[in-house]
Short mmCIF file of C-alpha atoms in Angstrom, two decimals:
data_model
loop_
_atom_site.label_atom_id
_atom_site.label_comp_id
_atom_site.label_asym_id
_atom_site.label_seq_id
_atom_site.Cartn_x
_atom_site.Cartn_y
_atom_site.Cartn_z
CA THR A 1 -29.84 -51.82 44.50
CA VAL A 2 -28.18 -53.08 47.49
CA PHE A 3 -29.70 -55.93 49.71
CA THR A 4 -28.57 -55.59 53.49
CA GLU A 5 -29.71 -56.92 56.67
CA ALA A 6 -32.17 -54.27 57.06
CA ASP A 7 -34.26 -55.59 54.06
CA VAL A 8 -34.71 -59.15 55.40
CA THR A 9 -38.34 -60.05 55.17
CA ASP A 10 -40.37 -58.94 58.27
CA ARG A 11 -43.34 -61.17 57.16
CA THR A 12 -42.95 -63.27 60.38
CA PRO A 13 -40.15 -63.75 63.11
CA GLU A 14 -39.61 -67.44 61.78
CA ALA A 15 -39.04 -66.32 58.30
CA LYS A 16 -36.90 -63.44 59.21
CA GLN A 17 -34.65 -65.33 61.12
CA PHE A 18 -34.56 -68.06 58.44
CA VAL A 19 -33.24 -65.63 56.05
CA LEU A 20 -30.60 -64.06 58.47
CA GLU A 21 -29.27 -67.43 58.89
CA LYS A 22 -29.01 -68.39 55.23
CA LEU A 23 -27.75 -64.59 54.55
CA LYS A 24 -24.62 -65.74 56.83
CA LYS A 25 -23.25 -67.95 53.96
CA LEU A 26 -23.88 -65.62 51.06
CA ARG A 27 -22.44 -62.69 49.51
CA PHE A 28 -24.31 -59.16 49.72
CA GLY A 29 -24.45 -55.82 50.65
CA SER A 30 -22.94 -54.12 47.47
CA ASP A 31 -23.96 -53.10 43.93
CA PHE A 32 -23.53 -54.99 40.97
CA LEU A 33 -22.17 -58.05 42.81
CA PRO A 34 -21.12 -60.89 40.33
CA PRO A 35 -22.05 -64.62 40.81
CA SER A 36 -19.81 -66.07 43.28
CA LEU A 37 -18.82 -69.60 44.50
CA GLN A 38 -20.52 -68.73 47.87
CA GLY A 39 -23.69 -67.03 45.98
CA SER A 40 -24.54 -63.47 45.85
CA VAL A 41 -27.57 -62.02 46.51
CA ILE A 42 -29.23 -60.17 43.36
CA THR A 43 -32.26 -57.49 44.04
CA PRO A 44 -34.55 -56.92 42.82
CA GLY A 45 -33.49 -59.76 40.83
CA PHE A 46 -33.44 -61.44 37.24
CA HIS A 47 -37.20 -60.81 36.91
CA GLY A 48 -37.25 -57.13 37.48
CA GLY A 49 -37.95 -54.35 38.66
CA ALA A 50 -39.72 -53.72 35.27
CA THR A 51 -39.73 -56.59 32.67
CA TRP A 52 -40.27 -57.43 29.27
CA SER A 53 -44.00 -57.23 29.83
CA GLY A 54 -43.75 -53.38 28.96
CA ALA A 55 -45.56 -50.15 29.98
CA SER A 56 -48.23 -47.88 28.93
CA TYR A 57 -48.07 -44.17 28.26
CA ASP A 58 -50.84 -41.42 28.74
CA PRO A 59 -49.84 -38.52 26.52
CA THR A 60 -52.28 -36.14 28.34
CA THR A 61 -50.60 -36.28 31.72
CA ASN A 62 -47.12 -38.01 30.61
CA LEU A 63 -47.40 -40.82 33.22
CA LEU A 64 -46.16 -44.13 32.40
CA TYR A 65 -47.62 -46.82 34.09
CA LEU A 66 -45.59 -50.17 34.76
CA ASN A 67 -45.87 -52.88 37.16
CA THR A 68 -42.46 -54.25 38.75
CA ASN A 69 -41.14 -56.99 40.71
CA ASN A 70 -38.97 -56.97 43.91
CA VAL A 71 -38.05 -60.58 44.25
CA PRO A 72 -34.09 -61.26 44.92
CA TYR A 73 -32.29 -64.06 43.67
CA VAL A 74 -29.05 -65.90 44.52
CA SER A 75 -26.34 -66.08 41.60
CA THR A 76 -23.74 -68.91 42.24
CA MET A 77 -21.01 -70.46 40.24
CA VAL A 78 -19.70 -74.10 41.00
CA PRO A 79 -16.37 -75.43 39.44
CA ASP A 80 -16.55 -78.08 36.38
CA ALA A 81 -14.27 -80.82 35.44
CA ALA A 82 -12.64 -78.26 32.67
CA TYR A 83 -11.35 -76.25 35.69
CA GLY A 84 -13.65 -73.65 34.70
CA TYR A 85 -17.14 -72.50 36.43
CA ASN A 86 -20.67 -73.08 35.80
CA PHE A 87 -23.53 -70.74 36.33
CA THR A 88 -26.32 -72.79 38.50
CA GLY A 89 -29.19 -70.87 37.03
CA TYR A 90 -31.80 -68.45 38.30
CA ASN A 91 -32.25 -69.24 41.88
CA TYR A 92 -34.95 -67.59 44.13
CA PHE A 93 -33.89 -66.17 47.71
CA ARG A 94 -36.73 -67.33 49.62
CA ASP A 95 -37.97 -67.89 53.18
CA GLN A 96 -38.65 -71.50 54.68
CA GLU A 97 -42.44 -71.24 53.13
CA GLY A 98 -41.27 -70.38 49.65
CA PHE A 99 -41.88 -66.54 49.90
CA PRO A 100 -39.49 -63.62 48.61
CA ALA A 101 -36.61 -63.36 51.34
CA VAL A 102 -36.77 -59.58 51.09
CA LYS A 103 -39.57 -57.28 52.91
CA PRO A 104 -42.66 -56.81 51.26
CA PRO A 105 -44.17 -55.30 49.05
CA TRP A 106 -42.93 -57.87 46.41
CA GLY A 107 -44.90 -56.21 43.64
CA TYR A 108 -45.76 -52.73 42.69
CA LEU A 109 -47.75 -50.74 40.30
CA THR A 110 -46.33 -47.37 39.57
CA ALA A 111 -46.97 -44.25 37.67
CA VAL A 112 -44.08 -42.57 36.83
CA ASN A 113 -44.38 -38.75 35.64
CA LEU A 114 -41.62 -38.81 32.61
CA VAL A 115 -41.29 -34.79 32.82
CA THR A 116 -40.23 -34.73 36.40
CA GLY A 117 -38.93 -38.31 36.95
CA LYS A 118 -40.67 -38.79 39.88
CA PHE A 119 -43.37 -41.20 40.94
CA ALA A 120 -46.94 -39.88 40.87
CA TRP A 121 -48.09 -42.89 42.62
CA GLN A 122 -47.04 -46.43 43.56
CA ILE A 123 -49.08 -49.00 45.42
CA PRO A 124 -48.48 -52.92 46.02
CA PHE A 125 -49.42 -54.93 43.41
CA GLY A 126 -51.32 -58.44 43.62
CA ASP A 127 -50.92 -61.17 46.31
CA TYR A 128 -50.09 -64.44 46.84
CA PRO A 129 -53.25 -66.59 47.80
CA ALA A 130 -51.97 -68.82 50.20
CA LEU A 131 -50.84 -65.68 52.04
CA MET A 132 -54.28 -64.23 51.62
CA ALA A 133 -56.28 -67.14 53.00
CA LYS A 134 -53.74 -66.48 56.36
CA GLY A 135 -55.05 -62.86 56.53
CA PHE A 136 -51.89 -61.36 54.63
CA LYS A 137 -53.02 -58.61 52.26
CA ASN A 138 -51.39 -55.85 50.16
CA LEU A 139 -47.88 -57.68 50.19
CA GLY A 140 -47.51 -57.39 46.36
CA CYS A 141 -46.46 -60.51 44.28
CA GLU A 142 -44.39 -61.25 41.60
CA ASN A 143 -46.31 -60.68 38.50
CA PHE A 144 -45.81 -60.46 34.54
CA GLY A 145 -48.05 -58.73 32.22
CA GLY A 146 -47.69 -55.14 31.42
CA THR A 147 -50.39 -52.39 31.57
CA ILE A 148 -52.73 -50.47 29.11
CA VAL A 149 -54.16 -47.03 29.85
CA THR A 150 -57.36 -45.74 28.48
CA ALA A 151 -58.66 -42.27 27.73
CA GLY A 152 -61.63 -43.07 30.01
CA GLY A 153 -59.10 -42.79 32.66
CA LEU A 154 -58.27 -46.18 33.90
CA VAL A 155 -55.36 -48.58 33.87
CA PHE A 156 -56.00 -52.47 33.27
CA VAL A 157 -53.54 -54.85 34.27
CA ALA A 158 -53.63 -58.58 34.94
CA GLY A 159 -50.31 -60.64 35.75
CA THR A 160 -50.55 -61.43 39.27
CA ARG A 161 -50.41 -64.89 41.13
CA ASP A 162 -53.68 -64.29 42.15
CA GLU A 163 -55.30 -64.79 38.63
CA ARG A 164 -57.18 -61.36 38.57
CA ILE A 165 -57.59 -58.66 36.12
CA ARG A 166 -57.92 -55.13 37.69
CA ALA A 167 -58.76 -51.46 36.93
CA PHE A 168 -57.21 -48.78 38.57
CA ASP A 169 -57.64 -44.83 38.66
CA LYS A 170 -54.90 -43.47 36.20
CA ASP A 171 -54.53 -40.19 38.52
CA THR A 172 -54.71 -41.64 41.93
CA GLY A 173 -53.72 -45.70 41.90
CA GLU A 174 -57.07 -46.44 43.45
CA GLU A 175 -58.27 -49.81 42.60
CA LEU A 176 -61.93 -49.61 41.06
CA TRP A 177 -62.89 -53.03 39.93
CA SER A 178 -61.26 -56.52 39.44
CA ALA A 179 -62.27 -59.78 38.35
CA LYS A 180 -61.25 -63.46 38.60
CA LEU A 181 -59.60 -65.02 35.46
CA PRO A 182 -59.93 -68.82 34.52
CA TRP A 183 -56.32 -68.97 34.47
CA GLY A 184 -53.57 -66.25 35.15
CA GLY A 185 -53.29 -63.48 32.49
CA TYR A 186 -49.83 -63.18 31.91
CA ALA A 187 -49.74 -60.47 29.09
CA PRO A 188 -50.77 -57.03 28.76
CA PRO A 189 -54.59 -56.46 27.83
CA SER A 190 -55.70 -54.87 24.86
CA VAL A 191 -58.82 -52.44 24.05
CA TYR A 192 -60.89 -52.11 21.02
CA GLU A 193 -64.11 -51.11 19.98
CA VAL A 194 -66.86 -52.60 18.04
CA ASN A 195 -70.22 -50.53 17.07
CA GLY A 196 -69.31 -47.94 19.50
CA ARG A 197 -68.97 -50.19 22.68
CA GLN A 198 -65.37 -50.60 23.93
CA PHE A 199 -63.90 -53.81 25.09
CA VAL A 200 -60.91 -55.23 27.47
CA VAL A 201 -59.25 -58.33 26.63
CA VAL A 202 -56.67 -60.54 28.06
CA THR A 203 -55.14 -63.84 27.40
CA ALA A 204 -55.52 -66.26 30.04
CA THR A 205 -53.48 -69.24 29.79
CA GLY A 206 -51.61 -69.58 33.29
CA GLY A 207 -48.40 -71.22 33.74
CA GLY A 208 -45.19 -69.27 32.67
CA LYS A 209 -42.91 -67.89 35.17
CA VAL A 210 -44.84 -67.96 38.07
CA GLY A 211 -46.05 -71.84 37.39
CA THR A 212 -50.02 -71.32 38.09
CA ALA A 213 -52.39 -73.81 36.77
CA VAL A 214 -52.16 -73.95 32.75
CA GLY A 215 -55.34 -73.40 30.56
CA ASP A 216 -56.28 -71.73 27.36
CA ALA A 217 -58.71 -68.71 27.24
CA TRP A 218 -59.36 -65.31 25.87
CA VAL A 219 -61.38 -63.27 28.18
CA ALA A 220 -63.17 -59.78 27.26
CA PHE A 221 -64.92 -57.50 29.30
CA ALA A 222 -67.13 -54.42 28.36
CA LEU A 223 -69.82 -52.29 30.16
CA PRO A 224 -73.49 -53.71 29.86
CA GLU A 225 -75.31 -52.63 26.57
CA ARG A 226 -77.70 -49.92 27.15
#
């Protein structure tokens, strides 16, 4: 997609002005910009849209459920001693406080109708804890870890910086439940059954691309036994 001045973050006036000043030195405003000496704005960035985390599909509704990122990067080349050029790496485009330079939401959960190609619903997904503490909510956040949809009508997904696992109504996107994990769950949940009781399990090890605290856990959830 194309990044323009209209896409610059409006989270605060200070953040907007900071990003606008940075933009004056960067290359932006066109599709498929290659890396450049001045730096090219890449959106939605090298970590998605959709990522390798995967999606889940419901054959009864033909809906595909996937979580995505909307976090821009700056792609830059620098000259080297051999008269060539080196890529400087995968550099985020951020405001002065370290948050994405684009307008939120910065992460989405979306249900895509694979018959029509249209969105059945789309919602902001996750939050940055530091911004939640300041009263900013529903901004979405960078996330890694795919979805799983169940026959019972739920979409389970973790993957967010706020280190929660959530359940959504598969038809509407309404959040029905969430729980804090000991560390971030940056992998798709799995579902299984034991003696007629259904469980949802997710690896919760943190770290990874989002750089939250690192740990080592498998966390399973189930309804109370009757």
